[in-house]
Short mmCIF file of C-alpha atoms in Angstrom, two decimals:
data_model
loop_
_atom_site.label_atom_id
_atom_site.label_comp_id
_atom_site.label_asym_id
_atom_site.label_seq_id
_atom_site.Cartn_x
_atom_site.Cartn_y
_atom_site.Cartn_z
CA MET A 1 32.40 57.04 149.13
CA ASN A 2 32.23 60.77 148.40
CA GLY A 3 28.56 61.07 149.25
CA ASP A 4 25.13 60.26 147.87
CA LEU A 5 22.88 62.52 145.77
CA ASP A 6 19.93 61.32 147.84
CA SER A 7 21.65 62.57 150.98
CA TYR A 8 23.05 66.04 150.31
CA GLU A 9 24.68 66.38 153.71
CA SER A 10 26.91 63.38 152.91
CA ILE A 11 28.44 64.90 149.77
CA ILE A 12 32.13 65.82 149.95
CA ILE A 13 32.96 69.08 148.17
CA THR A 14 35.78 70.96 149.90
CA LYS A 15 39.32 69.78 150.67
CA LYS A 16 38.68 70.29 154.37
CA GLU A 17 35.71 67.89 154.19
CA LEU A 18 37.90 65.42 152.34
CA GLN A 19 40.55 65.55 155.06
CA THR A 20 38.09 64.85 157.87
CA HIS A 21 36.05 62.31 155.89
CA LYS A 22 38.54 59.46 156.28
CA ILE A 23 38.81 60.05 160.04
CA LYS A 24 35.05 60.04 160.55
CA HIS A 25 34.58 56.91 158.43
CA HIS A 26 37.70 54.97 159.34
CA LEU A 27 35.80 51.66 159.61
CA PHE A 28 34.65 52.01 156.04
CA PHE A 29 38.18 52.73 154.83
CA ASP A 30 39.56 49.79 156.84
CA PHE A 31 37.06 47.61 154.97
CA LEU A 32 38.03 49.23 151.66
CA THR A 33 41.69 48.45 152.33
CA LYS A 34 40.85 44.81 152.97
CA GLU A 35 38.84 44.60 149.73
CA LEU A 36 41.59 46.28 147.72
CA THR A 37 44.00 43.67 149.08
CA THR A 38 41.98 40.59 148.19
CA ASP A 39 39.78 41.58 145.24
CA THR A 40 40.01 43.20 141.82
CA PHE A 41 38.14 46.49 141.38
CA LEU A 42 36.56 47.94 138.26
CA PHE A 43 36.24 51.72 138.54
CA VAL A 44 33.47 53.25 136.42
CA GLY A 45 32.69 56.96 136.54
CA TYR A 46 35.52 57.63 138.98
CA SER A 47 37.94 60.42 138.06
CA PHE A 48 40.72 59.61 140.60
CA LYS A 49 40.94 63.35 141.31
CA ASP A 50 40.95 62.74 145.06
CA ASP A 51 43.44 60.48 146.81
CA LEU A 52 41.01 58.45 148.93
CA VAL A 53 41.47 55.34 146.81
CA LEU A 54 44.85 55.98 145.22
CA LYS A 55 46.56 56.53 148.56
CA ASN A 56 45.26 53.19 149.84
CA ILE A 57 46.38 51.40 146.68
CA ALA A 58 49.83 53.01 146.80
CA GLU A 59 50.33 51.91 150.42
CA LEU A 60 49.25 48.36 149.59
CA ARG A 61 51.61 48.19 146.61
CA GLU A 62 54.51 49.22 148.84
CA VAL A 63 53.74 46.30 151.15
CA LEU A 64 52.63 43.64 148.63
CA GLY A 65 54.88 44.54 145.73
CA GLU A 66 54.35 42.23 142.77
CA TYR A 67 51.59 40.39 144.66
CA ALA A 68 49.33 43.46 144.74
CA PRO A 69 46.10 42.97 142.76
CA ILE A 70 45.63 44.65 139.39
CA HIS A 71 42.59 46.92 139.13
CA TYR A 72 40.74 48.28 136.12
CA SER A 73 39.02 51.46 135.01
CA ILE A 74 36.65 52.35 132.19
CA GLN A 75 36.89 55.92 130.93
CA LYS A 76 35.71 57.89 127.92
CA GLN A 77 38.54 58.70 125.54
CA VAL A 78 39.28 62.38 125.08
CA ASP A 79 38.97 63.59 121.50
CA PRO A 80 42.53 63.52 120.03
CA LYS A 81 41.77 66.82 118.31
CA LYS A 82 41.77 68.42 121.76
CA THR A 83 45.54 68.16 121.91
CA PHE A 84 46.19 69.34 125.47
CA GLU A 85 43.35 67.39 127.09
CA PHE A 86 44.28 64.29 125.09
CA LYS A 87 47.92 64.43 126.20
CA MET A 88 46.87 65.00 129.82
CA GLN A 89 44.64 61.93 129.72
CA GLN A 90 47.46 59.81 128.25
CA TYR A 91 49.80 61.00 131.01
CA GLU A 92 47.25 60.25 133.74
CA LEU A 93 46.54 56.77 132.36
CA LYS A 94 50.25 55.93 132.29
CA SER A 95 50.55 57.15 135.87
CA LEU A 96 47.59 55.01 136.98
CA LYS A 97 49.19 51.93 135.44
CA LYS A 98 52.75 52.55 136.60
CA ASN A 99 52.12 53.83 140.12
CA TYR A 100 48.88 52.09 141.07
CA GLY A 101 48.54 49.05 138.81
CA ILE A 102 45.29 50.32 137.31
CA GLU A 103 44.69 49.32 133.68
CA THR A 104 42.25 51.50 131.73
CA TYR A 105 39.83 50.55 128.96
CA LEU A 106 38.79 53.52 126.83
CA VAL A 107 35.40 53.86 125.17
CA GLU A 108 34.40 56.34 122.49
CA ASN A 109 31.08 57.15 124.14
CA TYR A 110 29.32 56.44 127.42
CA GLU A 111 26.72 54.23 125.71
CA GLU A 112 29.44 51.59 125.26
CA ILE A 113 30.01 51.16 128.99
CA PRO A 114 27.02 48.87 129.79
CA LYS A 115 28.01 46.61 126.88
CA VAL A 116 31.60 46.42 128.12
CA ILE A 117 30.44 45.63 131.66
CA ASN A 118 28.10 42.91 130.39
CA ARG A 119 30.93 41.32 128.45
CA ILE A 120 33.20 41.45 131.53
CA ARG A 121 30.43 39.77 133.51
CA ASP A 122 30.10 37.08 130.85
CA VAL A 123 33.82 36.35 131.08
CA GLN A 124 33.63 36.22 134.88
CA ILE A 125 30.77 33.69 134.93
CA LYS A 126 31.55 31.68 131.79
CA HIS A 127 32.93 28.78 133.82
CA ASN A 128 30.08 28.76 136.35
CA VAL A 129 27.73 25.87 135.60
CA PHE A 130 24.28 25.58 137.12
CA ILE A 131 23.14 21.96 137.20
CA SER A 132 19.38 21.46 137.23
CA ALA A 133 18.62 17.88 138.26
CA SER A 134 16.22 15.83 140.34
CA LEU A 135 15.07 12.23 140.57
CA TRP A 136 12.06 11.52 142.74
CA ALA A 137 11.21 7.87 142.17
CA PRO A 138 14.08 5.97 140.55
CA SER A 139 14.38 2.24 140.15
CA ASN A 140 17.40 0.63 141.81
CA ASP A 141 19.22 0.58 138.46
CA GLU A 142 18.42 4.24 137.82
CA ASP A 143 19.59 5.19 141.30
CA ASN A 144 22.85 3.32 140.78
CA PHE A 145 23.35 4.95 137.38
CA SER A 146 22.55 8.46 138.69
CA TYR A 147 24.96 8.07 141.61
CA ARG A 148 27.85 6.92 139.45
CA LEU A 149 27.13 9.43 136.71
CA THR A 150 27.09 12.42 139.08
CA GLN A 151 30.33 11.25 140.69
CA ALA A 152 32.08 11.08 137.31
CA LEU A 153 30.52 14.34 136.07
CA ALA A 154 31.52 16.30 139.18
CA ASP A 155 35.15 15.16 138.89
CA LYS A 156 35.34 15.96 135.17
CA LEU A 157 33.73 19.39 135.54
CA ILE A 158 36.23 20.38 138.22
CA ASP A 159 39.16 19.04 136.17
CA ASN A 160 37.97 21.20 133.25
CA LYS A 161 37.95 24.34 135.44
CA PHE A 162 34.17 24.60 135.66
CA ASN A 163 32.60 25.75 138.93
CA ILE A 164 29.56 23.81 140.12
CA TYR A 165 26.34 25.42 141.37
CA ASN A 166 23.33 23.36 142.33
CA GLY A 167 19.90 23.87 143.85
CA LEU A 168 20.08 20.57 145.77
CA GLY A 169 17.35 18.92 143.71
CA LYS A 170 15.87 15.67 144.97
CA ARG A 171 18.50 12.90 145.32
CA ILE A 172 20.79 14.16 142.50
CA GLY A 173 21.71 17.35 144.34
CA GLY A 174 23.07 15.41 147.28
CA TYR A 175 24.98 12.99 145.08
CA LEU A 176 26.47 15.79 143.00
CA THR A 177 27.51 18.22 145.73
CA GLY A 178 28.84 15.42 147.93
CA ALA A 179 31.02 14.10 145.11
CA ALA A 180 32.24 17.58 144.16
CA PHE A 181 33.09 18.55 147.74
CA GLN A 182 34.99 15.31 148.34
CA TYR A 183 36.96 15.69 145.10
CA LEU A 184 37.85 19.32 145.84
CA GLN A 185 38.89 18.44 149.37
CA GLN A 186 41.05 15.51 148.28
CA SER A 187 42.76 17.68 145.66
CA HIS A 188 43.51 20.31 148.35
CA THR A 189 41.64 23.00 146.45
CA PRO A 190 41.78 26.39 148.25
CA MET A 191 38.56 28.37 148.68
CA ILE A 192 36.22 25.46 147.93
CA THR A 193 33.21 27.77 148.05
CA SER A 194 34.43 29.49 144.88
CA ARG A 195 34.28 26.14 143.05
CA LEU A 196 31.14 24.70 144.60
CA ARG A 197 28.00 26.54 145.71
CA ILE A 198 24.63 25.24 146.83
CA GLU A 199 21.46 27.30 146.28
CA PRO A 200 18.59 25.28 147.82
CA PHE A 201 14.93 26.26 148.04
CA LYS A 202 13.39 27.06 151.39
CA VAL A 203 11.42 24.06 152.63
CA LYS A 204 8.04 25.81 152.73
CA ASP A 205 8.36 28.00 149.64
CA THR A 206 5.24 28.27 147.48
CA GLU A 207 5.59 27.52 143.75
CA SER A 208 5.50 31.25 143.05
CA GLU A 209 8.31 31.85 145.56
CA LYS A 210 10.30 28.99 144.05
CA ASN A 211 9.97 30.49 140.57
CA GLU A 212 11.04 33.89 141.85
CA PHE A 213 14.09 32.24 143.42
CA ARG A 214 14.77 30.31 140.20
CA ASP A 215 14.75 33.54 138.20
CA SER A 216 17.19 35.22 140.59
CA ILE A 217 19.58 32.27 140.27
CA ILE A 218 19.25 31.95 136.50
CA SER A 219 20.30 35.57 135.98
CA ASP A 220 23.69 34.75 137.56
CA PHE A 221 24.59 32.02 135.04
CA LYS A 222 24.97 31.49 131.32
CA ILE A 223 25.76 27.76 131.36
CA PHE A 224 23.16 25.16 132.33
CA ILE A 225 23.21 21.37 132.52
CA PHE A 226 19.92 19.46 132.74
CA MET A 227 19.79 15.91 134.15
CA PHE A 228 16.94 13.50 134.83
CA GLY A 229 13.90 15.49 136.00
CA ASP A 230 11.03 13.12 136.62
CA ALA A 231 7.84 14.79 137.83
CA LYS A 232 5.98 14.11 141.05
CA SER A 233 2.54 12.48 141.20
CA ASP A 234 2.60 10.89 137.72
CA GLN A 235 2.65 14.28 135.98
CA PRO A 236 4.34 14.67 132.58
CA VAL A 237 8.04 15.53 132.68
CA THR A 238 7.24 18.95 131.20
CA LYS A 239 5.74 19.76 134.62
CA SER A 240 8.98 18.96 136.46
CA GLY A 241 11.19 21.54 138.10
CA VAL A 242 14.03 20.70 135.70
CA TYR A 243 11.93 21.43 132.62
CA ASN A 244 10.59 24.59 134.26
CA GLU A 245 14.15 25.81 134.88
CA TYR A 246 15.04 25.20 131.23
CA LEU A 247 12.01 27.22 130.07
CA ARG A 248 12.80 30.07 132.44
CA ALA A 249 16.48 30.16 131.48
CA TYR A 250 15.63 30.18 127.78
CA LYS A 251 13.03 32.92 128.31
CA TYR A 252 15.67 35.04 130.04
CA TYR A 253 18.61 34.45 127.67
CA GLY A 254 17.30 32.95 124.45
CA THR A 255 20.25 31.62 122.45
CA ARG A 256 22.74 33.82 124.35
CA ALA A 257 23.37 31.09 126.95
CA ILE A 258 24.60 27.49 126.85
CA TYR A 259 22.12 24.70 127.56
CA VAL A 260 23.39 21.13 127.76
CA PRO A 261 20.72 18.54 128.53
CA ILE A 262 22.06 15.00 129.08
CA PRO A 263 19.54 12.91 127.10
CA TRP A 264 20.81 9.56 128.38
CA THR A 265 19.34 10.41 131.78
CA GLY A 266 15.82 10.47 130.28
CA TYR A 267 12.82 12.36 131.68
CA ALA A 268 12.90 16.17 131.44
CA ALA A 269 16.52 16.21 130.24
CA LYS A 270 15.53 14.06 127.25
CA ALA A 271 12.51 16.31 126.59
CA VAL A 272 14.73 19.41 126.65
CA PHE A 273 17.20 17.71 124.32
CA ASP A 274 14.48 16.73 121.85
CA ASN A 275 13.12 20.27 121.88
CA MET A 276 16.55 21.80 121.23
CA CYS A 277 17.37 19.33 118.46
CA LYS A 278 14.38 20.62 116.50
CA SER A 279 16.34 23.89 116.15
CA ILE A 280 19.85 22.45 116.25
CA ASP A 281 21.25 25.29 114.10
CA GLN A 282 20.62 27.60 117.06
CA PHE A 283 22.61 25.26 119.33
CA PRO A 284 25.57 24.12 117.18
CA TYR A 285 27.53 23.00 120.24
CA LEU A 286 25.04 20.12 120.65
CA ARG A 287 25.59 18.62 117.19
CA ASN A 288 28.21 16.10 118.30
CA MET A 289 26.07 15.09 121.26
CA GLN A 290 23.08 14.68 118.94
CA LYS A 291 25.11 12.36 116.68
CA LYS A 292 26.42 10.45 119.69
CA PHE A 293 22.93 9.97 121.04
CA ASN A 294 21.56 8.90 117.67
CA ASP A 295 24.35 6.31 117.38
CA PHE A 296 23.11 4.52 120.47
CA PRO A 297 20.85 1.55 119.71
CA SER A 298 17.68 2.91 121.33
CA ALA A 299 15.92 6.20 122.03
CA SER A 300 16.63 6.11 125.77
CA MET A 301 19.93 4.44 126.63
CA MET A 302 19.46 4.23 130.37
CA THR A 303 18.26 0.62 130.12
CA SER A 304 21.32 -0.39 128.12
CA ILE A 305 23.61 1.59 130.41
CA VAL A 306 22.39 0.08 133.66
CA SER A 307 22.28 -3.43 132.22
CA GLY A 308 25.83 -3.09 130.93
CA LYS A 309 24.78 -4.35 127.49
CA ASP A 310 27.77 -4.42 125.11
CA LYS A 311 29.87 -2.25 127.43
CA THR A 312 30.47 -1.92 131.14
CA ILE A 313 28.53 0.76 132.99
CA ASP A 314 31.74 2.70 133.70
CA THR A 315 32.55 2.84 129.98
CA TRP A 316 29.04 4.09 129.20
CA ILE A 317 29.30 6.73 131.89
CA ASP A 318 32.71 7.90 130.68
CA GLU A 319 31.28 8.39 127.17
CA VAL A 320 28.25 10.28 128.49
CA VAL A 321 30.42 12.57 130.64
CA ASP A 322 32.93 13.18 127.83
CA SER A 323 30.08 14.07 125.46
CA THR A 324 28.74 16.52 128.06
CA ILE A 325 32.12 18.20 128.67
CA ASN A 326 32.75 18.49 124.92
CA ALA A 327 29.36 20.18 124.47
CA LEU A 328 30.15 22.62 127.30
CA ASN A 329 33.56 23.54 125.86
CA SER A 330 32.07 23.96 122.39
CA GLY A 331 29.33 26.12 123.90
CA VAL A 332 31.86 28.39 125.62
CA GLU A 333 33.70 28.89 122.31
CA TYR A 334 30.38 29.59 120.58
CA ILE A 335 29.33 32.23 123.12
CA ASP A 336 32.80 33.82 123.03
CA SER A 337 32.38 34.34 119.28
CA PHE A 338 29.39 36.65 119.80
CA PRO A 339 30.04 40.33 118.97
CA LEU A 340 30.18 42.80 121.86
CA ASN A 341 26.71 44.22 121.21
CA GLN A 342 24.90 40.88 121.65
#
């Protein structure tokens, strides 16, 4: 806004340049005003010594009053031993809060700032769930089960304030996003795109391009659900896209993310679950799901579920979905307990 070090002629230094800057770049400042109205800003490395931003915020607060957004700033705390500078900083911070609605988080040293920003990001995305799922060649019973399961899961995720993101995997992606969109629409949810987002592959992407795309998506999430995941052409499920996405997510985050495979769906999801259960102490949020799964009368419960043995299919599905939601909520609490430096 005040120039770029890579473009010396753009840098604003004098007051005269500051006065003409807003006139020359009025389209930019119109856009800034719109963003300050609808979004929350985090100011890092900004001294507020010029009035380019503060004047805009003050004008908006006059119009919007109590509905004006709150903004945030991260600054290094002045050494209290430097009495005058310390008092000046305290005065300026009170002014920012009172007159402009800007809350300030103080750090003792600049090295803390990336950690604080990472934690803020974690809080922002902790209810965003990426669902990795595909089913290429299901039986009629499996197709029926997958359709009803995704319908129930989508509704329950939304009710529990989770936002759904999906890569539109074979068959399951369509079932899931269709159910989620319909539920959001029927509940008159504003800004549906903030609760449901689709991130499909390009049709003609190579496997290398798909993996590059997977990695870019994975870095935006810390909660993953894995469902089904049969492989094409009679390959083992460990060659499926679902299993690949689990491996890539774990490589990126290790135990610093939440992975919830739904073992009752079989295939790659069951393989992921089995792999995680070998190190269950690293994934304590899955313990109840592990017990629930072990209590079922066979290793893969899909056959019992679709046949309705002992219970109706809807009762089975409700139990599977509840077990999944409980694991997610436990995972969020587990991640929240991590210290700031992790």
